[in-house]
Structure formats: structure tokens, C-alpha cells
CSV table of C-alpha atoms in Angstrom, one decimal:
chain,number,residue,atom,x,y,z
I,1,MET,CA,-5.5,19.6,19.4
I,2,TRP,CA,-4.9,16.8,16.9
I,3,PRO,CA,-6.1,17.6,13.4
I,4,LEU,CA,-5.4,14.2,11.8
I,5,VAL,CA,-4.3,13.2,8.3
I,6,VAL,CA,-3.4,9.6,9.1
I,7,ILE,CA,-5.0,7.2,11.5
I,8,THR,CA,-4.0,3.5,11.8
I,9,MET,CA,-5.5,1.1,14.3
I,10,LEU,CA,-3.5,-2.1,14.8
I,11,MET,CA,-4.0,-5.1,16.9
I,12,LEU,CA,-1.4,-7.5,18.2
I,13,GLY,CA,-2.1,-11.0,19.5
I,14,VAL,CA,-0.4,-12.0,22.7
I,15,ASP,CA,0.9,-15.6,23.1
I,16,ALA,CA,-0.5,-16.6,19.7
I,17,LYS,CA,-0.4,-20.4,19.3
I,18,GLY,CA,0.9,-22.0,16.2
I,19,ILE,CA,1.4,-25.5,14.8
I,20,LYS,CA,4.8,-27.0,14.3
I,21,LEU,CA,5.0,-29.1,11.1
I,22,HIS,CA,7.9,-31.5,10.7
I,23,LEU,CA,7.7,-31.9,6.9
I,24,SER,CA,10.3,-34.6,6.1
I,25,ASP,CA,9.1,-36.8,9.1
I,26,GLU,CA,5.5,-36.7,8.0
I,27,MET,CA,6.3,-37.6,4.4
I,28,LYS,CA,8.5,-40.4,5.5
I,29,SER,CA,5.9,-41.8,7.9
I,30,MET,CA,3.6,-42.4,5.0
I,31,LEU,CA,5.8,-45.2,3.8
I,32,GLU,CA,7.8,-46.1,6.9
I,33,LYS,CA,6.8,-49.8,6.7
I,34,SER,CA,7.2,-50.1,3.0
I,35,ASN,CA,10.1,-50.7,0.7
I,36,TRP,CA,10.3,-47.1,-0.5
I,37,ASP,CA,13.5,-45.2,0.2
I,38,HIS,CA,13.2,-41.5,0.8
I,39,LYS,CA,15.5,-39.5,-1.5
I,40,ASP,CA,14.7,-35.8,-1.2
I,41,THR,CA,12.0,-33.2,-0.5
I,42,ALA,CA,11.5,-29.9,-2.2
I,43,LEU,CA,9.3,-27.1,-0.9
I,44,SER,CA,7.9,-24.1,-2.7
I,45,ILE,CA,5.6,-21.3,-1.6
I,46,HIS,CA,2.9,-19.8,-3.8
I,47,GLY,CA,1.5,-16.6,-2.3
I,48,PRO,CA,1.4,-16.0,1.4
I,49,MET,CA,-0.6,-19.0,2.4
I,50,THR,CA,0.0,-22.1,0.2
I,51,LEU,CA,3.0,-24.4,0.6
I,52,ASP,CA,3.8,-27.2,-1.9
I,53,ILE,CA,5.8,-30.2,-0.7
I,54,GLN,CA,7.2,-32.5,-3.4
I,55,SER,CA,9.0,-35.6,-2.1
I,56,SER,CA,10.8,-38.3,-4.1
I,57,PHE,CA,10.9,-41.9,-3.0
I,58,LYS,CA,12.8,-44.6,-4.9
I,59,LEU,CA,11.8,-48.2,-5.4
I,60,LYS,CA,13.6,-51.0,-7.2
I,61,GLU,CA,11.6,-50.5,-10.4
I,62,GLY,CA,12.1,-46.8,-10.6
I,63,GLN,CA,10.9,-43.5,-9.0
I,64,VAL,CA,7.7,-41.9,-8.1
I,65,PHE,CA,6.8,-38.3,-7.0
I,66,LEU,CA,4.2,-37.6,-4.4
I,67,LYS,CA,2.8,-34.1,-4.1
I,68,SER,CA,0.8,-32.7,-1.3
I,69,ARG,CA,-0.4,-29.2,-0.5
I,70,VAL,CA,-0.4,-27.8,3.0
I,71,HIS,CA,-2.5,-24.7,3.7
I,72,SER,CA,-1.0,-22.6,6.4
I,73,ARG,CA,-4.0,-20.7,7.7
I,74,TYR,CA,-2.8,-18.0,10.0
I,75,ASN,CA,-5.3,-16.5,12.5
I,76,ASP,CA,-3.8,-13.0,12.4
I,77,CYS,CA,-0.6,-11.1,11.6
I,78,ALA,CA,1.0,-12.0,14.9
I,79,ASP,CA,0.6,-15.7,13.9
I,80,ILE,CA,2.2,-14.9,10.5
I,81,ASN,CA,5.1,-13.1,12.2
I,82,LYS,CA,5.7,-16.0,14.6
I,83,HIS,CA,5.9,-18.6,11.9
I,84,ARG,CA,7.5,-16.4,9.2
I,85,PRO,CA,9.7,-14.0,11.2
I,86,LEU,CA,11.3,-12.5,8.0
I,87,SER,CA,7.9,-11.3,6.7
I,88,ARG,CA,7.7,-7.6,5.7
I,89,ASP,CA,5.0,-5.0,5.9
I,90,GLY,CA,2.3,-5.8,3.4
I,91,VAL,CA,-1.1,-7.3,2.5
I,92,TYR,CA,-1.7,-10.9,3.7
I,93,THR,CA,-4.7,-13.2,4.0
I,94,ILE,CA,-5.7,-14.2,7.6
I,95,TYR,CA,-8.3,-16.6,8.9
I,96,PRO,CA,-10.2,-15.1,11.9
I,97,THR,CA,-12.2,-18.4,11.8
I,98,GLN,CA,-11.4,-21.6,9.9
I,99,GLY,CA,-14.2,-20.8,7.4
I,100,THR,CA,-13.6,-17.0,7.1
I,101,ASN,CA,-10.7,-15.3,5.3
I,102,LYS,CA,-9.9,-11.6,5.3
I,103,THR,CA,-7.3,-9.6,3.5
I,104,VAL,CA,-5.4,-7.3,5.8
I,105,PHE,CA,-2.4,-5.1,6.0
I,106,CYS,CA,0.2,-6.5,8.4
I,107,ASP,CA,2.6,-4.1,10.1
I,108,MET,CA,5.7,-6.2,10.6
I,109,THR,CA,8.0,-3.4,11.6
I,110,THR,CA,6.5,-1.3,14.4
I,111,ASP,CA,7.5,-2.3,17.9
I,112,GLY,CA,8.5,-5.9,17.0
I,113,GLY,CA,5.8,-6.3,14.3
I,114,GLY,CA,2.9,-8.7,14.1
I,115,TRP,CA,0.3,-6.0,14.1
I,116,THR,CA,-3.1,-6.7,12.4
I,117,VAL,CA,-4.3,-3.4,11.0
I,118,ILE,CA,-8.1,-3.3,11.6
I,119,GLN,CA,-8.6,0.3,10.4
I,120,ARG,CA,-6.5,2.7,8.3
I,121,ARG,CA,-7.1,6.3,7.1
I,122,ILE,CA,-4.6,7.9,4.7
I,123,ASP,CA,-6.1,10.4,2.3
I,124,GLY,CA,-9.8,10.4,2.5
I,125,GLU,CA,-10.5,8.5,-0.8
I,126,THR,CA,-12.6,5.9,1.0
I,127,ASN,CA,-16.0,6.8,2.4
I,128,PHE,CA,-16.2,5.9,6.1
I,129,PHE,CA,-19.7,7.3,6.7
I,130,ARG,CA,-21.4,4.0,6.1
I,131,LYS,CA,-24.2,1.7,7.4
I,132,TRP,CA,-24.2,-1.0,10.0
I,133,LYS,CA,-23.9,-3.8,7.4
I,134,ASP,CA,-20.8,-2.3,5.9
I,135,TYR,CA,-19.0,-2.0,9.3
I,136,LYS,CA,-20.2,-5.5,10.1
I,137,LYS,CA,-18.6,-7.0,7.0
I,138,GLY,CA,-15.8,-4.5,6.4
I,139,PHE,CA,-15.0,-2.3,3.4
I,140,GLY,CA,-12.2,-0.6,1.5
I,141,HIS,CA,-8.9,-2.0,0.3
I,142,ALA,CA,-6.2,-3.5,2.6
I,143,GLU,CA,-3.4,-1.8,0.7
I,144,HIS,CA,-5.0,1.6,1.2
I,145,GLU,CA,-7.9,2.7,3.4
I,146,TYR,CA,-10.2,0.2,5.0
I,147,TRP,CA,-12.2,-1.2,8.0
I,148,LEU,CA,-11.6,-4.9,8.6
I,149,GLY,CA,-15.1,-5.7,9.7
I,150,ASN,CA,-16.7,-5.9,13.2
I,151,ASP,CA,-17.4,-9.7,12.9
I,152,ALA,CA,-13.8,-10.3,12.1
I,153,ILE,CA,-12.6,-8.0,14.9
I,154,HIS,CA,-14.8,-9.9,17.3
I,155,GLU,CA,-13.4,-13.2,16.2
I,156,LEU,CA,-9.8,-11.9,16.6
I,157,THR,CA,-10.4,-10.6,20.1
I,158,LYS,CA,-12.7,-13.1,21.7
I,159,ASP,CA,-10.2,-15.9,22.6
I,160,GLU,CA,-6.8,-14.3,23.1
I,161,LYS,CA,-5.8,-11.1,24.8
I,162,GLN,CA,-5.2,-8.4,22.3
I,163,ILE,CA,-3.3,-5.1,22.5
I,164,LEU,CA,-4.7,-2.1,20.6
I,165,ARG,CA,-2.3,0.5,19.2
I,166,ILE,CA,-3.5,3.6,17.4
I,167,ASP,CA,-1.0,5.6,15.3
I,168,LEU,CA,-1.8,9.2,14.6
I,169,MET,CA,-0.2,11.9,12.5
I,170,LYS,CA,-0.9,15.6,12.2
I,171,PHE,CA,-0.8,17.5,8.9
I,172,SER,CA,2.5,19.0,10.1
I,173,GLY,CA,4.1,15.5,10.1
I,174,GLU,CA,4.2,15.2,13.9
I,175,ARG,CA,3.4,11.7,15.1
I,176,ALA,CA,2.0,10.1,18.2
I,177,HIS,CA,0.5,6.8,19.3
I,178,ALA,CA,-1.8,5.3,21.9
I,179,VAL,CA,-1.5,1.8,23.3
I,180,TYR,CA,-4.3,0.0,25.3
I,181,SER,CA,-3.3,-3.0,27.3
I,182,GLN,CA,-6.4,-4.9,26.3
I,183,PHE,CA,-9.0,-4.6,23.5
I,184,PHE,CA,-12.1,-6.7,23.1
I,185,VAL,CA,-15.1,-6.3,20.8
I,186,ASP,CA,-18.2,-8.4,21.6
I,187,ASN,CA,-20.5,-10.0,19.0
I,188,GLU,CA,-23.3,-8.5,17.0
I,189,ALA,CA,-26.0,-9.7,19.4
I,190,ASN,CA,-24.2,-7.5,22.0
I,191,LYS,CA,-23.9,-4.6,19.5
I,192,TYR,CA,-20.1,-5.1,19.2
I,193,LYS,CA,-19.6,-3.6,22.7
I,194,MET,CA,-16.0,-2.5,23.2
I,195,THR,CA,-13.9,-3.1,26.3
I,196,LEU,CA,-10.5,-1.4,26.8
I,197,GLY,CA,-7.6,-1.9,29.1
I,198,SER,CA,-5.2,0.7,30.5
I,199,PHE,CA,-3.9,3.5,28.4
I,200,ASN,CA,-0.3,4.4,27.6
I,201,GLY,CA,0.7,7.0,25.0
I,202,THR,CA,3.2,9.4,23.5
I,203,LYS,CA,4.1,12.3,25.7
I,204,GLY,CA,1.4,15.0,25.2
I,205,LEU,CA,-1.2,12.6,23.9
I,206,GLY,CA,-4.2,12.0,26.2
I,207,ASP,CA,-6.7,9.2,26.4
I,208,SER,CA,-9.5,10.3,24.0
I,209,LEU,CA,-10.8,6.7,23.6
I,210,ARG,CA,-11.5,6.2,27.3
I,211,HIS,CA,-14.9,7.9,26.9
I,212,SER,CA,-15.8,5.1,24.5
I,213,ASN,CA,-15.0,2.3,26.9
I,214,ASN,CA,-17.9,-0.2,27.4
I,215,ALA,CA,-19.8,1.6,24.7
I,216,TYR,CA,-21.8,-0.1,21.9
I,217,PHE,CA,-21.0,0.4,18.2
I,218,ASN,CA,-23.1,3.0,16.3
I,219,THR,CA,-23.7,3.8,12.7
I,220,LYS,CA,-25.9,6.3,10.9
I,221,ASP,CA,-28.7,3.6,10.7
I,222,LYS,CA,-28.1,2.0,14.1
I,223,ASP,CA,-28.2,4.3,17.1
I,224,ASN,CA,-26.9,2.4,20.1
I,225,ASP,CA,-25.3,5.3,22.1
I,226,ASN,CA,-26.7,6.9,25.3
I,227,ASP,CA,-26.9,10.3,23.9
I,228,LYS,CA,-30.3,11.9,23.0
I,229,ARG,CA,-28.9,12.3,19.4
I,230,ASN,CA,-27.5,9.8,17.0
I,231,CYS,CA,-23.8,10.6,17.4
I,232,ALA,CA,-22.8,8.7,14.2
I,233,GLU,CA,-25.4,10.6,12.1
I,234,ILE,CA,-24.8,14.1,13.4
I,235,ASN,CA,-21.0,13.7,13.2
I,236,LYS,CA,-21.0,11.7,9.9
I,237,THR,CA,-19.0,8.9,11.4
I,238,ALA,CA,-19.3,5.5,13.0
I,239,GLY,CA,-17.8,4.0,16.2
I,240,TRP,CA,-18.2,3.4,19.9
I,241,PHE,CA,-20.1,6.3,21.5
I,242,ASN,CA,-21.5,7.1,24.9
I,243,ALA,CA,-23.5,10.1,26.2
I,244,GLY,CA,-21.8,13.2,24.9
I,245,CYS,CA,-20.7,11.2,21.8
I,246,PHE,CA,-16.8,11.3,22.0
I,247,ASN,CA,-13.9,13.3,23.3
I,248,THR,CA,-12.4,15.7,20.8
I,249,ASN,CA,-11.9,19.5,20.6
I,250,LEU,CA,-11.5,21.1,17.1
I,251,ASN,CA,-12.2,24.6,18.1
I,252,ASP,CA,-9.1,25.7,20.0
I,253,GLU,CA,-7.1,26.9,17.0
I,254,MET,CA,-9.9,29.0,15.5
I,255,LYS,CA,-10.7,30.5,18.9
I,256,SER,CA,-7.1,31.6,19.4
I,257,MET,CA,-7.2,33.6,16.2
I,258,LEU,CA,-9.6,36.1,17.9
I,259,GLU,CA,-9.2,35.4,21.6
I,260,LYS,CA,-8.3,39.0,22.3
I,261,SER,CA,-11.0,40.5,20.1
I,262,ASN,CA,-14.7,41.3,20.6
I,263,TRP,CA,-15.8,38.4,18.5
I,264,ASP,CA,-17.6,35.5,20.1
I,265,HIS,CA,-17.0,32.0,18.7
I,266,GLN,CA,-20.2,30.2,17.7
I,267,ASP,CA,-19.2,27.0,15.8
I,268,THR,CA,-16.6,25.4,13.6
I,269,ALA,CA,-17.0,23.0,10.7
I,270,LEU,CA,-14.2,21.0,9.1
I,271,SER,CA,-14.1,19.2,5.8
I,272,ILE,CA,-11.3,17.3,4.0
I,273,HIS,CA,-11.0,17.5,0.2
I,274,GLY,CA,-8.4,15.0,-1.2
I,275,PRO,CA,-5.4,14.0,0.9
I,276,MET,CA,-3.9,17.4,1.5
I,277,THR,CA,-6.5,20.1,1.6
I,278,LEU,CA,-8.4,20.9,4.8
I,279,ASP,CA,-11.2,23.5,4.9
I,280,ILE,CA,-12.0,25.2,8.2
I,281,GLN,CA,-15.1,27.3,8.4
I,282,SER,CA,-15.8,29.1,11.6
I,283,SER,CA,-18.6,31.4,12.6
I,284,PHE,CA,-18.0,34.4,14.9
I,285,LYS,CA,-20.7,36.8,16.2
I,286,LEU,CA,-20.4,40.5,16.7
I,287,LYS,CA,-23.0,43.0,17.9
I,288,LYS,CA,-24.0,44.0,14.3
I,289,GLY,CA,-24.5,40.4,13.1
I,290,GLN,CA,-22.5,37.4,11.9
I,291,VAL,CA,-19.5,36.8,9.7
I,292,PHE,CA,-17.9,33.6,8.4
I,293,LEU,CA,-14.1,33.2,8.1
I,294,LYS,CA,-12.8,30.5,5.9
I,295,SER,CA,-9.2,29.3,5.6
I,296,ARG,CA,-7.6,26.6,3.5
I,297,VAL,CA,-4.5,24.8,4.5
I,298,ARG,CA,-2.7,23.5,1.4
I,299,SER,CA,0.0,20.9,1.5
I,300,ARG,CA,0.2,19.8,-2.2
I,301,TYR,CA,3.4,17.9,-2.7
I,302,LYS,CA,4.9,17.7,-6.2
I,303,ASP,CA,6.5,14.3,-5.8
I,304,CYS,CA,7.7,11.8,-3.1
I,305,ALA,CA,10.9,13.7,-2.5
I,306,ASP,CA,8.8,16.8,-1.6
I,307,ILE,CA,6.7,14.6,0.8
I,308,LYS,CA,9.9,13.2,2.3
I,309,LYS,CA,11.4,16.7,2.8
I,310,HIS,CA,8.4,18.0,4.7
I,311,ARG,CA,7.4,14.8,6.4
I,312,PRO,CA,10.8,13.1,7.1
I,313,SER,CA,9.4,10.3,9.2
I,314,ILE,CA,7.0,9.1,6.5
I,315,ARG,CA,7.0,5.4,5.5
I,316,ASP,CA,6.8,3.5,2.2
I,317,GLY,CA,3.3,3.6,0.8
I,318,VAL,CA,0.7,5.1,-1.6
I,319,TYR,CA,0.5,8.9,-1.6
I,320,THR,CA,-1.2,11.6,-3.7
I,321,ILE,CA,1.2,13.9,-5.5
I,322,TYR,CA,0.7,17.0,-7.7
I,323,PRO,CA,3.0,17.1,-10.8
I,324,THR,CA,1.2,20.3,-11.6
I,325,PRO,CA,-1.0,22.4,-9.2
I,326,THR,CA,-4.1,21.2,-10.9
I,327,THR,CA,-3.1,17.6,-11.7
I,328,LYS,CA,-3.0,14.9,-9.0
I,329,LYS,CA,-1.7,11.4,-9.3
I,330,THR,CA,-1.6,8.5,-7.0
I,331,ALA,CA,1.9,7.1,-6.7
I,332,PHE,CA,3.9,4.6,-4.6
I,333,CYS,CA,6.6,6.4,-2.7
I,334,ASP,CA,9.7,4.4,-1.7
I,335,MET,CA,10.8,6.2,1.5
I,336,THR,CA,13.4,3.5,2.5
I,337,THR,CA,15.8,2.8,-0.4
I,338,ASP,CA,19.0,4.9,-0.3
I,339,GLY,CA,17.6,7.7,1.8
I,340,GLY,CA,14.0,7.5,0.4
I,341,GLY,CA,12.0,10.1,-1.5
I,342,TRP,CA,11.7,8.0,-4.6
I,343,THR,CA,8.6,8.5,-6.8
I,344,VAL,CA,7.8,5.1,-8.5
I,345,ILE,CA,6.9,5.7,-12.1
I,346,GLN,CA,6.7,2.0,-13.1
I,347,ARG,CA,6.3,-1.3,-11.2
I,348,ARG,CA,6.1,-4.9,-12.3
I,349,ILE,CA,5.4,-7.6,-9.7
I,350,ASP,CA,3.3,-10.5,-10.8
I,351,GLY,CA,1.9,-9.8,-14.3
I,352,LYS,CA,-1.7,-9.2,-13.2
I,353,THR,CA,-1.7,-5.8,-15.0
I,354,ASN,CA,-1.6,-5.7,-18.8
I,355,PHE,CA,1.3,-3.5,-20.1
I,356,PHE,CA,0.7,-4.1,-23.8
I,357,ARG,CA,-1.4,-0.9,-24.2
I,358,ASN,CA,-2.0,2.0,-26.6
I,359,TRP,CA,-0.6,5.5,-26.6
I,360,LYS,CA,-3.5,7.1,-24.7
I,361,ASP,CA,-3.0,4.6,-21.8
I,362,TYR,CA,0.7,5.4,-21.5
I,363,LYS,CA,0.0,9.1,-21.8
I,364,ASN,CA,-2.5,9.1,-18.9
I,365,GLY,CA,-1.2,6.2,-16.9
I,366,PHE,CA,-2.8,2.9,-15.8
I,367,GLY,CA,-2.8,0.2,-13.1
I,368,HIS,CA,-2.9,0.7,-9.3
I,369,ALA,CA,-0.2,2.4,-7.3
I,370,GLU,CA,-0.3,-0.2,-4.5
I,371,HIS,CA,0.4,-2.9,-7.1
I,372,GLU,CA,1.5,-2.7,-10.7
I,373,TYR,CA,1.3,0.5,-12.7
I,374,TRP,CA,2.6,3.1,-15.1
I,375,LEU,CA,2.4,6.6,-13.7
I,376,GLY,CA,1.7,8.3,-17.1
I,377,ASN,CA,4.0,10.0,-19.6
I,378,ASP,CA,2.4,13.5,-19.1
I,379,ALA,CA,3.0,13.2,-15.3
I,380,ILE,CA,6.6,11.9,-15.9
I,381,HIS,CA,7.3,14.9,-18.2
I,382,GLU,CA,6.0,17.3,-15.6
I,383,LEU,CA,8.1,15.8,-12.8
I,384,THR,CA,11.3,15.8,-14.9
I,385,LYS,CA,11.1,19.1,-16.8
I,386,ASP,CA,12.1,21.6,-14.1
I,387,LYS,CA,14.3,19.8,-11.7
I,388,LYS,CA,17.1,17.4,-12.4
I,389,GLN,CA,16.0,13.9,-11.6
I,390,ILE,CA,17.9,10.7,-10.9
I,391,LEU,CA,16.5,7.4,-12.3
I,392,ARG,CA,16.9,4.2,-10.4
I,393,ILE,CA,15.7,0.8,-11.7
I,394,ASP,CA,15.5,-2.1,-9.3
I,395,LEU,CA,15.5,-5.6,-10.8
I,396,MET,CA,15.0,-9.1,-9.4
I,397,LYS,CA,15.5,-12.5,-11.0
I,398,PHE,CA,13.3,-15.5,-10.2
I,399,SER,CA,16.2,-16.9,-8.2
I,400,ARG,CA,15.7,-13.8,-5.9
I,401,GLU,CA,19.0,-12.3,-7.0
I,402,LYS,CA,18.7,-8.5,-7.0
I,403,ALA,CA,20.5,-5.6,-8.9
I,404,HIS,CA,19.9,-2.0,-9.6
I,405,ALA,CA,20.8,0.6,-12.3
I,406,LEU,CA,21.3,4.3,-11.6
I,407,TYR,CA,21.3,7.1,-14.1
I,408,SER,CA,22.6,10.5,-13.1
I,409,SER,CA,19.8,12.3,-14.9
I,410,PHE,CA,16.4,11.5,-16.4
I,411,PHE,CA,14.3,13.7,-18.6
I,412,VAL,CA,11.1,12.9,-20.6
I,413,ASP,CA,10.0,15.6,-23.1
I,414,ASN,CA,6.3,16.5,-23.7
I,415,GLU,CA,3.8,14.8,-26.0
I,416,ALA,CA,4.5,17.2,-28.9
I,417,ASN,CA,8.1,15.9,-28.9
I,418,LYS,CA,6.9,12.3,-28.5
I,419,TYR,CA,8.1,12.0,-24.9
I,420,LYS,CA,11.7,11.9,-26.0
I,421,LEU,CA,14.0,10.3,-23.4
I,422,THR,CA,17.3,11.8,-22.3
I,423,LEU,CA,19.5,9.9,-19.9
I,424,GLY,CA,22.7,10.7,-17.9
I,425,SER,CA,25.6,8.5,-17.0
I,426,PHE,CA,25.1,4.9,-15.8
I,427,ASN,CA,26.2,3.3,-12.6
I,428,GLY,CA,25.0,-0.2,-11.5
I,429,THR,CA,25.4,-3.2,-9.3
I,430,LYS,CA,28.5,-5.3,-10.1
I,431,GLY,CA,27.6,-7.6,-13.0
I,432,LEU,CA,24.9,-5.4,-14.3
I,433,GLY,CA,25.5,-3.6,-17.7
I,434,ASP,CA,23.8,-0.6,-19.2
I,435,SER,CA,20.8,-1.9,-21.1
I,436,MET,CA,19.1,1.5,-21.2
I,437,GLN,CA,21.8,3.4,-23.1
I,438,ASN,CA,20.5,2.1,-26.4
I,439,SER,CA,17.2,3.9,-25.6
I,440,ASN,CA,18.8,7.3,-24.9
I,441,ASN,CA,17.6,10.1,-27.1
I,442,THR,CA,14.7,8.0,-28.5
I,443,TYR,CA,11.0,8.7,-28.8
I,444,PHE,CA,8.3,6.7,-27.0
I,445,SER,CA,6.5,4.1,-29.0
I,446,THR,CA,3.3,2.0,-28.5
I,447,LYS,CA,1.5,-0.6,-30.6
I,448,ASP,CA,-0.5,2.2,-32.2
I,449,LYS,CA,2.2,4.9,-32.4
I,450,ASP,CA,5.5,3.8,-34.1
I,451,HIS,CA,8.3,6.3,-33.4
I,452,ASP,CA,11.3,4.0,-33.6
I,453,HIS,CA,13.7,3.7,-36.5
I,454,TYR,CA,13.4,-0.1,-36.8
I,455,LYS,CA,11.9,-1.5,-40.0
I,456,GLU,CA,8.9,-2.8,-38.0
I,457,ASN,CA,7.1,-1.4,-35.0
I,458,CYS,CA,9.1,-2.6,-32.0
I,459,ALA,CA,6.3,-2.1,-29.6
I,460,ALA,CA,3.9,-4.2,-31.7
I,461,THR,CA,6.5,-6.9,-32.5
I,462,PHE,CA,7.6,-7.4,-28.9
I,463,ASN,CA,4.2,-6.8,-27.2
I,464,SER,CA,5.5,-3.8,-25.3
I,465,ALA,CA,5.9,0.0,-25.2
I,466,GLY,CA,8.8,2.2,-24.4
I,467,TRP,CA,11.8,4.1,-25.9
I,468,PHE,CA,13.1,2.1,-28.8
I,469,SER,CA,16.0,2.6,-31.2
I,470,SER,CA,16.9,1.3,-34.7
I,471,THR,CA,17.6,-2.1,-33.1
I,472,CYS,CA,14.6,-1.9,-30.8
I,473,PHE,CA,16.1,-2.4,-27.3
I,474,TYR,CA,18.3,-4.2,-24.8
I,475,THR,CA,15.8,-4.0,-22.0
I,476,ASN,CA,12.0,-4.6,-22.2
I,477,LEU,CA,10.7,-3.4,-18.9
I,478,ASN,CA,7.1,-3.1,-20.2
I,479,GLY,CA,7.2,-6.5,-21.9
I,480,GLU,CA,5.1,-9.6,-21.2
I,481,TYR,CA,5.3,-11.0,-17.7
I,482,ARG,CA,6.0,-14.7,-17.5
I,483,LYS,CA,5.8,-16.5,-14.1
I,484,ASN,CA,8.7,-18.7,-14.8
I,485,SER,CA,12.1,-17.8,-16.2
I,486,ARG,CA,12.4,-18.1,-20.0
I,487,VAL,CA,14.6,-16.7,-22.7
I,488,ASP,CA,12.5,-14.4,-24.9
I,489,ALA,CA,13.0,-10.7,-25.7
I,490,LYS,CA,9.2,-10.2,-25.6
I,491,GLU,CA,9.3,-10.7,-21.9
I,492,LEU,CA,10.3,-8.4,-19.0
I,493,CYS,CA,14.1,-8.5,-19.3
I,494,TRP,CA,17.4,-6.7,-19.0
I,495,TYR,CA,19.9,-8.2,-21.5
I,496,HIS,CA,23.1,-6.9,-19.9
I,497,TRP,CA,22.6,-8.9,-16.7
I,498,GLY,CA,24.3,-12.1,-17.8
I,499,ASN,CA,24.0,-11.2,-21.5
I,500,THR,CA,20.7,-13.1,-21.8
I,501,TRP,CA,17.0,-12.3,-22.5
I,502,ARG,CA,15.9,-14.4,-19.6
I,503,SER,CA,12.7,-13.0,-18.0
I,504,LEU,CA,12.8,-11.3,-14.7
I,505,LYS,CA,10.5,-11.7,-11.7
I,506,SER,CA,10.1,-7.9,-10.9
I,507,ALA,CA,11.2,-4.5,-12.0
I,508,LYS,CA,10.7,-1.0,-10.6
I,509,MET,CA,11.5,2.4,-12.1
I,510,MET,CA,11.7,5.4,-9.7
I,511,ILE,CA,12.9,8.9,-9.8
I,512,ARG,CA,14.1,11.4,-7.3
I,513,GLN,CA,15.2,15.1,-7.4
I,514,LEU,CA,18.9,15.8,-7.1
């Protein structure tokens, strides 16, 4: 039996066609019969899909710049992987049709990469018991849980042969996957009928989707199955169902509990509450009546190191952690860097999240774990108070040069003690100095709570928040984000990396148990 905590459905295009663009030749051809002399061409990429080409041509009287914008509209993730082979796992924009764009998660790692994720289940925070219209258009968030949309899936599968891969994981951390040699979903007029090819899967995993081959799509408000009941409605789901609904058996484990007794199993109901708690309620009948047995399986991990310890094959991503038994936080877990198990407490990427906030916001946390965020000072205190933690800070310049700082210990006190910071010894990339040492043994300050020893409020003066001393700081990791590199202490910066206040492109603070 497979009680699932993670399901990922991915699709890979076979023999995806692309367009070769010879940039310098095209720009030259514009003026090939003129008196212009081509001097140089510069290219820059803005986001995943927009390429700027700026070429310079020289004439006797001077110089002129011609600028054009080429939109690289990729059909799917296989198309992206083909044209940008160094692309990493992440969220991209694809174009199932020329006039339709969809945001998807692309798996660029598994089995050669290029997989378009059409469905993903992680922690149950997204409702999948939805209507026909929702499944038609898609719902959820590509960086977390979502359904791509049946119209888009049809467009992606109608012209080129697609492989379907389904990745599964048990609550125990055991993994398996199923691969189907072909996957096609028809249009809405034909009720999104599904056609599958041959099955191949991990040893011990059977073909549970075969029963759904050549079936129509069903939702709670559109009953297209061949069963006398609405399979979607009675099972609180949606999908491709035939007579008998679908193949799954959730009763084996509960039966085995009393297989040698006089109890007769009647039924089992399962419900998931949050990412890690599974309720199993089974009914067993004895001569004198009926009794209900209820068990709860708890896997509440304190931090990302705890998740890594119990689920060692886990990947980078957003997870729910429990700094205290009653407090849950959504955090990004770095499971790759230096052995993994890092809980990201702060992340800056592109400046879309405002970090010039008040005390309450920094106390509770803000932003989105899949993007930019601050975990929250209360949570950071709970994570650092009992077990010794290492702090790692990853930095990147606009030139793409990277560096990191490592502190042998990291502790943040409680709110009553103004979230006082205590740091251990420093070690960093060659050329990177210790810009955090000035903040050691200081209190946390925000624009509305001044706890530094400077004559003014450092946080208010420098549009920031953090641990500031009598001279404010030598790093401003919560400062303003500027999309081009400038020299200003108000901006995201680390002074002892070239002894300059030049702004940085990205920063990430993360901790891990020793």
C-alpha cells in the first residue's frame, strides 16, 4: 500500500523542435548593403523569456545603437532544456500555444531533465477537490502545489509524443516512480479523454493508473465516468475514472492490526491535516456492536536538518517545520549545499518583497518561502535556543561572483531580550571579510524600535532592520534592493567584500544544527 505525502506528475517532450537564431548575422544583414560597419553586439537576458540584443554600427559621422527584443517563447520545459541546457529546477513561463502562457515548475534534474510538471502535491495546503472549470484552467502556484490545467495539458500532448512520469513518496520517505511511454489528453469536447502507453516503474510499484486508460476526466460537478456513482464526488477528488472508479487499497494496514482477532473490518476513512499529520479512522464490528479506532501518525519536524535526517533523499524546496510543537512555519529548505539540511531564515532575490518593516512584522515573519522572506524572530529564537546552530550566508554580486560566510554558532535570544544576537567564529570564501562581527552581541532594531547605540535610529536612517551597533553596521542584508549595482550603504550590501558598499544581487541566511 502507498499512503502518499508527495505526488509529482511530470511530462517530457520527445524530439522537441526549436529555432536556431544566429544573432550577429541577422543584425548585420539589416545593413549589409549600406555603409555601416558592424562593431559589436551585446546580449542580456531579463527573466526566463526575454532576450535583449544591442548592436553598435559605426558610420563616418559617428555611431548609432540599434536595440531589438527577441521573445524566446518555449513550448514546454523540454524546449527550455534544449535551448538553455544549464537551466536549473525552478519556475518558468511556457507557451502551450502562441497566445497562451502558463507558469510551471520545470524539473531540470531528474533523468536528464526537461520535465514539465503538470501536477504537484506536497503538503495539502492547496484544495484539489474542485470544479470542472478550475481543472480546465488550472489552479495553485507553480512553486508549490498546483494543477497546470486540462486545456494546457491537451495543447502540450496533442502534437508531439509525450512521456508521463509520476514520482511518489511515502510518509516514511521511501520513493518510487512510474513511467508511461505515451501520454495524451484530448480536448474539452472529448471530455479530456486520457490515453496511456506502456508502464514501467520502480520495483514493487504496480500500474495503478492503467484502470484509468481511455477514461474521461471527472470532477464533482461533471460526472463522465462509467460508474453508477460520481467517483469524483464520493472520493472528494478529480481525475480519469472508469467503472469501479480507480485502483487503490487503503485498508490493508488497518486490517492487519486485527487480522487474528474476532473483529470484522467494515470501512476506513483517511484525512490529512497539514503536511505531516495523517488521521486514520477505521470501523470494526463485533457481536455486541461497533467500535471506532483512531490513530494519528505524527511527523512534525522541527527544522530542515530534522527533515533531512528522517528523509535523506529529500530535495530543495518549501516545507512546513515546527519550531515548537504548536507553532508551524513554512520555510525553504536547502538540501543540497554542503550536505543539506539548511533552514533558510532570510532570502533576497529580486526586491519584490519589502524588507523595510516594523517590529511586529520581523517578530512574526513575512514574505513567501518559495521566493523572498524573513522567517520571523520568534521562530529563529525557538530554532536556536536549544541546539547549537551554524549560520551560513550566501552572497552574489551582479557580476554573478559568489561568496559565503560561515559562523560556528548562531543564537538569537527571545523578545524580552530584544532578540539579542550571539555569533561564533567566522570563516569565509577567500576575499570575503567578516562584516557581521560588528553586529555580535547587539539587539534587533526596526524603524519603530530603536535598540542600537548610535545617535540616530540605524534602521530608520538606512531603510532596514537588523542587529546594529554604535556605528550601525558593515552589512545591510535587509536593506533596499537595487536592480543595478550601486555604492550606497542603504542597499543590500556586505562591506568586507572588496571594502565597498556596492549593492548585491542576492543574499541568503540559513542555519543548521551542529
